[in-house]
PDB file of N, CA and C in Angstrom:
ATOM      1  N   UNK A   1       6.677  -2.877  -5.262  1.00  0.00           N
ATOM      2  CA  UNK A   1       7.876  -2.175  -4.911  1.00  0.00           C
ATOM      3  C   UNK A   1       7.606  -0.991  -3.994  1.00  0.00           C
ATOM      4  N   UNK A   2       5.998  -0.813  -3.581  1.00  0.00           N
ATOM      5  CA  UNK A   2       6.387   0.489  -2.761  1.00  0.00           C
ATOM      6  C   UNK A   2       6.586   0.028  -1.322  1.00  0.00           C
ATOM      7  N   UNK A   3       6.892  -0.893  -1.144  1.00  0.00           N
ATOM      8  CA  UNK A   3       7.859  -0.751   0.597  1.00  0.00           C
ATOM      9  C   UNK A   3       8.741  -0.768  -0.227  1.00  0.00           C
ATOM     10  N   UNK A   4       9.474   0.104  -1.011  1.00  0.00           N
ATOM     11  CA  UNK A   4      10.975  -0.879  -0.948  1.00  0.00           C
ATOM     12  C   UNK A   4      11.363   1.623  -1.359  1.00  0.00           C
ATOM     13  N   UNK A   5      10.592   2.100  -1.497  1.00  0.00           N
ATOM     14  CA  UNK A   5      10.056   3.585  -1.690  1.00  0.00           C
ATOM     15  C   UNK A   5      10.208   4.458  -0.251  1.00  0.00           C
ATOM     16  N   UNK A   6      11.103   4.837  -0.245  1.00  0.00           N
ATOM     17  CA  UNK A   6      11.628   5.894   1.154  1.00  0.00           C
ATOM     18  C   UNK A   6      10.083   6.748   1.564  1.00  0.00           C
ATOM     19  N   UNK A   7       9.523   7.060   1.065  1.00  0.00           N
ATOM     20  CA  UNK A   7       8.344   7.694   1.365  1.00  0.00           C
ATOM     21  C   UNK A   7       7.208   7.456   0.517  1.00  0.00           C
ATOM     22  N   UNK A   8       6.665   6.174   0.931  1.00  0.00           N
ATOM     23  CA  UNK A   8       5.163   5.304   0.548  1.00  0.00           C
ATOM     24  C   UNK A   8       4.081   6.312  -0.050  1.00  0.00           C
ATOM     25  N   UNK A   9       4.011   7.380   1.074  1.00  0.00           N
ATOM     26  CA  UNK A   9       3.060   8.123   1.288  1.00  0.00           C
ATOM     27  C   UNK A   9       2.618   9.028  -0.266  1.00  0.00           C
ATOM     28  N   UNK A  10       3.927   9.901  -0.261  1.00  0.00           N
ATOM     29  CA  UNK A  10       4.500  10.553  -1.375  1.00  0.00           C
ATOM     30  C   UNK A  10       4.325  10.539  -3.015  1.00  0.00           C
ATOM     31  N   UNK A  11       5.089   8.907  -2.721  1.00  0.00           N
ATOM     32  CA  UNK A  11       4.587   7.903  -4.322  1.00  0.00           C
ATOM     33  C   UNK A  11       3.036   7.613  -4.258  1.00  0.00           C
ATOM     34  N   UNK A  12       2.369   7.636  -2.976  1.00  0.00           N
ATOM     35  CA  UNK A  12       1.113   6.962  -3.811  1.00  0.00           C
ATOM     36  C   UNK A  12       0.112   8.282  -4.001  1.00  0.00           C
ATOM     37  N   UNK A  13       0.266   9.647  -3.235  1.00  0.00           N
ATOM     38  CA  UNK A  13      -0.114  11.116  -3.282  1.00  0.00           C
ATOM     39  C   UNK A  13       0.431  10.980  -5.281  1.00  0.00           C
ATOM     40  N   UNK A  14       1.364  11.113  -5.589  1.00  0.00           N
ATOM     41  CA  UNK A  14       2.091  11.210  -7.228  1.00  0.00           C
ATOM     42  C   UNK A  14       1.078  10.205  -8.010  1.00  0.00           C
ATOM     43  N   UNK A  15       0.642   8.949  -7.721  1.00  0.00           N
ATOM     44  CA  UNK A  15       0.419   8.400  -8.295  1.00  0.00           C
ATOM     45  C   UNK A  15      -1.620   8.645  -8.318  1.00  0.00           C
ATOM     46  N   UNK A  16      -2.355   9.184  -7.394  1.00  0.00           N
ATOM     47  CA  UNK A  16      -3.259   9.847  -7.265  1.00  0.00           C
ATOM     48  C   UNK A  16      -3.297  11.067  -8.516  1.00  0.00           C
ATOM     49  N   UNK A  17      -2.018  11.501  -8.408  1.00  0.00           N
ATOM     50  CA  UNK A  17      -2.029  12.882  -8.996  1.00  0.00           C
ATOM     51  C   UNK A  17      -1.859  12.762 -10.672  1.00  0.00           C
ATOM     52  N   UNK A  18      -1.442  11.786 -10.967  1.00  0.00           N
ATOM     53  CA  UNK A  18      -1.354  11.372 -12.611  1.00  0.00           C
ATOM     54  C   UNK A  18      -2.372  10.838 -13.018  1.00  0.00           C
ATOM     55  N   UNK A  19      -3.315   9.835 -12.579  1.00  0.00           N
ATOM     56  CA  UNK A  19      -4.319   9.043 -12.651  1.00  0.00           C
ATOM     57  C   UNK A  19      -5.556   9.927 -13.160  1.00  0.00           C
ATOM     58  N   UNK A  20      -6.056   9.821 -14.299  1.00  0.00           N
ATOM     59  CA  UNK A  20      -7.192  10.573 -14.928  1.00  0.00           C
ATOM     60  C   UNK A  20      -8.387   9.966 -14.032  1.00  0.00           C
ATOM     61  N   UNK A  21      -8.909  11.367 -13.379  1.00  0.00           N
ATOM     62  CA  UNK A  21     -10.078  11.252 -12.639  1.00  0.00           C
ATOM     63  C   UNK A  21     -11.336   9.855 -13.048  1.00  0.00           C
ATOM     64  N   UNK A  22     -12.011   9.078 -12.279  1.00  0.00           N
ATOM     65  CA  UNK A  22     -12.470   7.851 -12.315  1.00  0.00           C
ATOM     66  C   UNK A  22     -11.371   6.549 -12.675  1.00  0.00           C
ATOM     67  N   UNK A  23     -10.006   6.961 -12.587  1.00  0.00           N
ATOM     68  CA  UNK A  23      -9.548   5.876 -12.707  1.00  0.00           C
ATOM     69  C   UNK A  23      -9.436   4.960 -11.755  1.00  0.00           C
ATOM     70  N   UNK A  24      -8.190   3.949 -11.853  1.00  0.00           N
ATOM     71  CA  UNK A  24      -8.188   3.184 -11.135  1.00  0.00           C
ATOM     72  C   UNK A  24      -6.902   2.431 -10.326  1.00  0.00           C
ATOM     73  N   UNK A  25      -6.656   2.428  -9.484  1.00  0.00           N
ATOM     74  CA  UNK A  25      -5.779   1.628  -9.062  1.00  0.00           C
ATOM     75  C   UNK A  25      -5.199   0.122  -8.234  1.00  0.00           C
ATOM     76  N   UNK A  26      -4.223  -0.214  -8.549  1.00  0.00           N
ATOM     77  CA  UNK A  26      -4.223  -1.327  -7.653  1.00  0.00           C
ATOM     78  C   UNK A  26      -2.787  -1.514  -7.394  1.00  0.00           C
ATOM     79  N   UNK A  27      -2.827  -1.987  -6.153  1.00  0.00           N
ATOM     80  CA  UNK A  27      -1.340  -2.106  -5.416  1.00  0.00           C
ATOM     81  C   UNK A  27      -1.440  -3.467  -4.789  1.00  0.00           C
ATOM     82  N   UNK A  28      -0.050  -4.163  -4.985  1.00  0.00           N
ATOM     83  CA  UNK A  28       0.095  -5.308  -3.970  1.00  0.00           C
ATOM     84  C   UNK A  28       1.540  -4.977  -3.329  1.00  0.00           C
ATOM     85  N   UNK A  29       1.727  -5.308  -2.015  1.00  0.00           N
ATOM     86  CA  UNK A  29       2.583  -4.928  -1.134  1.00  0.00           C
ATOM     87  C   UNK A  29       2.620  -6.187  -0.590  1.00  0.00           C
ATOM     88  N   UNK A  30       4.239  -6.800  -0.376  1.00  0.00           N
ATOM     89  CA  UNK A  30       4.646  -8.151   0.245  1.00  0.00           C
ATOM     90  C   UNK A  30       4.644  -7.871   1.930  1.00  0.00           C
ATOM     91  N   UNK A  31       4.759  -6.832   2.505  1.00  0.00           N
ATOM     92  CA  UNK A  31       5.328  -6.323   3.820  1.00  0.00           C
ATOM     93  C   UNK A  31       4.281  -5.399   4.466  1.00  0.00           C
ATOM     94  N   UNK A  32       2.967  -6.680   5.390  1.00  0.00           N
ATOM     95  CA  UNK A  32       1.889  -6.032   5.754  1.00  0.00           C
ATOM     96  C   UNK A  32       1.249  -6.726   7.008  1.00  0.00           C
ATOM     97  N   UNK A  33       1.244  -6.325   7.957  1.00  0.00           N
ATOM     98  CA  UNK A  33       0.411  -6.509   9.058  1.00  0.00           C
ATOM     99  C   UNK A  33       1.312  -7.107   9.990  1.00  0.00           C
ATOM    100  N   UNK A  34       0.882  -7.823  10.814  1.00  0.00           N
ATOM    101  CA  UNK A  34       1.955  -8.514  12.163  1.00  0.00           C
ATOM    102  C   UNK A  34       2.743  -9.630  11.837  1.00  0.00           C
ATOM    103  N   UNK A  35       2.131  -9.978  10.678  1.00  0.00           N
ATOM    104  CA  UNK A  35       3.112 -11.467  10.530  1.00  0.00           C
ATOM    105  C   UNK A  35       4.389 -10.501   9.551  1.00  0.00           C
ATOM    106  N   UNK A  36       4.370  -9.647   9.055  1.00  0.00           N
ATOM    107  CA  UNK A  36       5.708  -9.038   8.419  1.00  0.00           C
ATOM    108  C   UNK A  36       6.792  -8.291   9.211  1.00  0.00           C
ATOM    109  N   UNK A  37       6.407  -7.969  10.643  1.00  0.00           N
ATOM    110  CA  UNK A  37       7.098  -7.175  11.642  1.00  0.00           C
ATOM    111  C   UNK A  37       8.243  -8.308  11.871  1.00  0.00           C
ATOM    112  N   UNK A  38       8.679  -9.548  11.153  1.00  0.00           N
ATOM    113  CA  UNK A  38      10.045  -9.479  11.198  1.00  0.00           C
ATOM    114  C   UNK A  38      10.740  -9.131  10.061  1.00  0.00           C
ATOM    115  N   UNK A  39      10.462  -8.278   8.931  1.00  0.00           N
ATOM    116  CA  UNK A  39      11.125  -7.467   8.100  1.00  0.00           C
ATOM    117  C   UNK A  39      12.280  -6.552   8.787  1.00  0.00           C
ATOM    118  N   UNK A  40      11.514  -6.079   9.912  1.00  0.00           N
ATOM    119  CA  UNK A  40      12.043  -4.935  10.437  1.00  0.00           C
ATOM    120  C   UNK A  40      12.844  -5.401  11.090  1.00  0.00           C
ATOM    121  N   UNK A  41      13.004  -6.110  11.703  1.00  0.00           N
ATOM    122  CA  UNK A  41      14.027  -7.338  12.029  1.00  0.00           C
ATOM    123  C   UNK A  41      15.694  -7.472  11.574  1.00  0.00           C
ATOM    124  N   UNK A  42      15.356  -7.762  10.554  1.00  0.00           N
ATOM    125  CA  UNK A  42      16.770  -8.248   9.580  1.00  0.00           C
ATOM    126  C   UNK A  42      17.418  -6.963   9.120  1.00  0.00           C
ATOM    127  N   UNK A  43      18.449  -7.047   9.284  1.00  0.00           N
ATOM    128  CA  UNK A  43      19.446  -5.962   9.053  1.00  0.00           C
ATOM    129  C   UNK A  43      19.690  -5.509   7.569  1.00  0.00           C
ATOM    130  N   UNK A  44      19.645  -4.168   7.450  1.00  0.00           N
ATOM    131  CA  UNK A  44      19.162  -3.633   5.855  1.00  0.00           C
ATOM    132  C   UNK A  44      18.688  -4.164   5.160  1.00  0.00           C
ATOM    133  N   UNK A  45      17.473  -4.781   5.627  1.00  0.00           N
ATOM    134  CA  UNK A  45      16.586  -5.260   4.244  1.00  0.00           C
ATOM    135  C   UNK A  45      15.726  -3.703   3.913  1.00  0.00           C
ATOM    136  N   UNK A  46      15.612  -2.619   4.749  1.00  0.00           N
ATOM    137  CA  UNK A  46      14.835  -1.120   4.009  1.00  0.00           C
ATOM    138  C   UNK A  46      13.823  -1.328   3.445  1.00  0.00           C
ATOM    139  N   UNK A  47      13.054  -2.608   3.603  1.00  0.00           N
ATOM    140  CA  UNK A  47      11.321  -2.387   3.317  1.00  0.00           C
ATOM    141  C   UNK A  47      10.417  -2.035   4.200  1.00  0.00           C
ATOM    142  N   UNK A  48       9.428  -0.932   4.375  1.00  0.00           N
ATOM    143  CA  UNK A  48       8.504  -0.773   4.574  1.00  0.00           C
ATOM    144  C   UNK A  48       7.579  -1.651   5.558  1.00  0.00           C
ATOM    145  N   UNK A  49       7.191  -1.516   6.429  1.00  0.00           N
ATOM    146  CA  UNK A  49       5.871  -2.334   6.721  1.00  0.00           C
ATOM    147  C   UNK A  49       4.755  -1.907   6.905  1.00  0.00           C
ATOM    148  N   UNK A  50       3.845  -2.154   5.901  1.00  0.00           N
ATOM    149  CA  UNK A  50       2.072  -1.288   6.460  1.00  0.00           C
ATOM    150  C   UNK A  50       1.579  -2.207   7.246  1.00  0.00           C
ATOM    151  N   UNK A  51       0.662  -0.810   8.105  1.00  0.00           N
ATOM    152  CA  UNK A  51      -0.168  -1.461   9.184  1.00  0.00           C
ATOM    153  C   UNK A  51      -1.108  -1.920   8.419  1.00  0.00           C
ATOM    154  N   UNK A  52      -2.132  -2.540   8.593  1.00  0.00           N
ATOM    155  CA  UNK A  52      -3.125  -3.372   7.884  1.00  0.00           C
ATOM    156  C   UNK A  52      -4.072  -2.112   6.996  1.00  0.00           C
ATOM    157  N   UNK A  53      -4.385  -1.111   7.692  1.00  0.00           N
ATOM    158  CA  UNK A  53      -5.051   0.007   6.817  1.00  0.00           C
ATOM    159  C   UNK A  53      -4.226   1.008   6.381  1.00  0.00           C
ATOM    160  N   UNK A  54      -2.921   1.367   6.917  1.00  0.00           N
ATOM    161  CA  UNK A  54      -2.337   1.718   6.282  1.00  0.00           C
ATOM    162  C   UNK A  54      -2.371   2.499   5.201  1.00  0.00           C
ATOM    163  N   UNK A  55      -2.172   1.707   3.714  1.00  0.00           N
ATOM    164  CA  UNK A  55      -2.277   1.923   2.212  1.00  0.00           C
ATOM    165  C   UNK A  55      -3.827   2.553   1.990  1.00  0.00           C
ATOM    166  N   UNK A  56      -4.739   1.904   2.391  1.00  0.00           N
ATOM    167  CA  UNK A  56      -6.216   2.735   2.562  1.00  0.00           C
ATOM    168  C   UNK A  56      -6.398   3.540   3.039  1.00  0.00           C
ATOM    169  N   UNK A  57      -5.392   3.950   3.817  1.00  0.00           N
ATOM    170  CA  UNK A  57      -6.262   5.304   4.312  1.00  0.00           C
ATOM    171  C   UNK A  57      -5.338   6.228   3.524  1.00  0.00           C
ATOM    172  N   UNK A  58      -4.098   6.179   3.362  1.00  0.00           N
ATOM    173  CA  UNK A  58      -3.444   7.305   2.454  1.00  0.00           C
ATOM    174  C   UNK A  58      -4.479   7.117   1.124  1.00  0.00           C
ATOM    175  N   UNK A  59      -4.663   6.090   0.506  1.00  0.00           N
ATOM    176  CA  UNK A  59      -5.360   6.376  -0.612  1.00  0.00           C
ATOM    177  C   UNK A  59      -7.396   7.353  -0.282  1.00  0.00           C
ATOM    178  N   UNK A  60      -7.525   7.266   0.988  1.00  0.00           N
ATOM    179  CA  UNK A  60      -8.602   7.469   0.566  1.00  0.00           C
ATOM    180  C   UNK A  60      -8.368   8.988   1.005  1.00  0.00           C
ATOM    181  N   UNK A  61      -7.218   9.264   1.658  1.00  0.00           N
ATOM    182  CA  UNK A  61      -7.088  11.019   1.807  1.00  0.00           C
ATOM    183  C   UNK A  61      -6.829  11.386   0.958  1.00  0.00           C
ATOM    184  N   UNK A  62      -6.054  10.803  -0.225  1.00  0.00           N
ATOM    185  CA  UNK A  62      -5.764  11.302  -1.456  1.00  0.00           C
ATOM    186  C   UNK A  62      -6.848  11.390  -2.341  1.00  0.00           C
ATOM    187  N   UNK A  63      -7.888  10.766  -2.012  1.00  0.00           N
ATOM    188  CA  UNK A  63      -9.137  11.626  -2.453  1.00  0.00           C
ATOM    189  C   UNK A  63      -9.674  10.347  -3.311  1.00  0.00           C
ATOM    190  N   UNK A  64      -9.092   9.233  -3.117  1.00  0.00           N
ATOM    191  CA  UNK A  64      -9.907   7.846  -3.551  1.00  0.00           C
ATOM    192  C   UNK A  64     -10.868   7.074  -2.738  1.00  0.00           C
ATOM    193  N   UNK A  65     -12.011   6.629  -4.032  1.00  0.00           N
ATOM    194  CA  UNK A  65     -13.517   6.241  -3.264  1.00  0.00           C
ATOM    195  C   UNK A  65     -13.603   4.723  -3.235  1.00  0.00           C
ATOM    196  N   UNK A  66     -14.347   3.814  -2.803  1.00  0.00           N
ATOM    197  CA  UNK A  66     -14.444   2.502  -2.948  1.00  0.00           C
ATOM    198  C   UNK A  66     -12.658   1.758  -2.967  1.00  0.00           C
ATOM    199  N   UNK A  67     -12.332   2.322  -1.941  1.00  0.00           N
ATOM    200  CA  UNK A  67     -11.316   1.335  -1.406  1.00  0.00           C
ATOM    201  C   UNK A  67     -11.320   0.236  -0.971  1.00  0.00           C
ATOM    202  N   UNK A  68     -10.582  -0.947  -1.300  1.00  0.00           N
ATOM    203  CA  UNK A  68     -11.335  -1.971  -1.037  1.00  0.00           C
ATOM    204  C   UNK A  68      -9.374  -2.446  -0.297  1.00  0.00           C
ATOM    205  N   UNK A  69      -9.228  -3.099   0.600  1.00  0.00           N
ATOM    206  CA  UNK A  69      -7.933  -3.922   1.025  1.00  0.00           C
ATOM    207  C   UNK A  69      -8.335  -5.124   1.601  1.00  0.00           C
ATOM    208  N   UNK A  70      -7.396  -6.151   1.357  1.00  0.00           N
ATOM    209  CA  UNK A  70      -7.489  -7.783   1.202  1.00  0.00           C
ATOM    210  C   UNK A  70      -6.004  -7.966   1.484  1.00  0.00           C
ATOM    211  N   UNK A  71      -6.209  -8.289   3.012  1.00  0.00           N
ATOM    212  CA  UNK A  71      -4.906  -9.415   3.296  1.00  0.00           C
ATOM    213  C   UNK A  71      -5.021 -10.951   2.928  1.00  0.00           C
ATOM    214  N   UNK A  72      -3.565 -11.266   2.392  1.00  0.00           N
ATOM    215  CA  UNK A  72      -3.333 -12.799   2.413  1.00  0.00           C
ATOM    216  C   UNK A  72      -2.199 -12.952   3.182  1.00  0.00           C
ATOM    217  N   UNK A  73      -2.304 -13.002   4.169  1.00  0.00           N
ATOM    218  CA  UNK A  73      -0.621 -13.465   5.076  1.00  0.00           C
ATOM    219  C   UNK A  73      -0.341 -12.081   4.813  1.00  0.00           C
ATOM    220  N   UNK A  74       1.381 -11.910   4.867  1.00  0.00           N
ATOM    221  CA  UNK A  74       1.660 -10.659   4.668  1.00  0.00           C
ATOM    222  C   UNK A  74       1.927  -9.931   3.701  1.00  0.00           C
ATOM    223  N   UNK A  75       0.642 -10.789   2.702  1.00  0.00           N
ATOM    224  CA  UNK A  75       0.538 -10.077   1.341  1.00  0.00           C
ATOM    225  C   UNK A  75      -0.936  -9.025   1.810  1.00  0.00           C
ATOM    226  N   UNK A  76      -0.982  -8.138   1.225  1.00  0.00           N
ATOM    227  CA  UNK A  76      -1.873  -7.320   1.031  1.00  0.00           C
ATOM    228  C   UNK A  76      -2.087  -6.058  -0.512  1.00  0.00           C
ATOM    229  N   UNK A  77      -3.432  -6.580  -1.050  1.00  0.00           N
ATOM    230  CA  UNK A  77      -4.260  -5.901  -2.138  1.00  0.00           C
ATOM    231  C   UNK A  77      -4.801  -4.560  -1.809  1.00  0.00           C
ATOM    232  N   UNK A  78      -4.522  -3.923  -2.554  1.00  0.00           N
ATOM    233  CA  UNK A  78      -5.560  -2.388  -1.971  1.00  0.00           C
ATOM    234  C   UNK A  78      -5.770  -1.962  -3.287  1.00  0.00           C
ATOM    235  N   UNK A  79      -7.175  -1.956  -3.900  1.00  0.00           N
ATOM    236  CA  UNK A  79      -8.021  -0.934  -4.788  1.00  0.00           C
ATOM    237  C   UNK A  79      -8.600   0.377  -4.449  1.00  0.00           C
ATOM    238  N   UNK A  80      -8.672   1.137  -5.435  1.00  0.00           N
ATOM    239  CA  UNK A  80      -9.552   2.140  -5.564  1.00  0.00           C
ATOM    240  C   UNK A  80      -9.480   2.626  -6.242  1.00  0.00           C
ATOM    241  N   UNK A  81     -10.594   3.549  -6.451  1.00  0.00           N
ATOM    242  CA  UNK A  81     -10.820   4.160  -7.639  1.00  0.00           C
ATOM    243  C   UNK A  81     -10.613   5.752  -7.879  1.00  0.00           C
ATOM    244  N   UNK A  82      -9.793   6.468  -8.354  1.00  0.00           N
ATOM    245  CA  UNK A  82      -9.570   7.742  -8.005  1.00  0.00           C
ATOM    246  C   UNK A  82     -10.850   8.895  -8.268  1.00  0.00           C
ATOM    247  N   UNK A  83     -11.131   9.704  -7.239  1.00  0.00           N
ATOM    248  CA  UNK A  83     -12.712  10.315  -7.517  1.00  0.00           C
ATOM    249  C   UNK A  83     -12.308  11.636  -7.528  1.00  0.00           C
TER     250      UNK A  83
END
């Protein structure tokens, strides 16, 4: 659900910020890379599209280590571990 989150960025900074240090996270996002740029397309659908690093790099400014992201089509996985 976070494309579907007015400010991606925000929720995943909050979600950094609750997470007891060495934890862990994981996100899957339907709306990712070039094959999803016709989301943006269709009239009020209001999801999100990450660029392929995107979700990794907000997570790793938020201060997460061993990020790991895995596209499948315009599905995309992003781990890490909060440090």
């Amino acid at each position: 659900m976070l494309q579907l989150v007015p400010n991606p960025a925000a929720a995943l900074a909050e979600m950094a910020r609750v997470l007891r240090p060495g934890g862990r996270l994981a996100i899957m996002v339907p709306t990712v890379g070039r094959a999803a740029r016709f989301w943006q397309k269709l009239p009020n659908v209001g999801a999100h599209v990450f660029d392929d690093d995107e979700i990794g790099d907000i997570l790793e400014s938020d201060g997460f280590a061993t990020v790991r992201v895995k596209n499948y089509g315009t599905f995309q996985w992003v781990r890490g571990k909060n440090g």
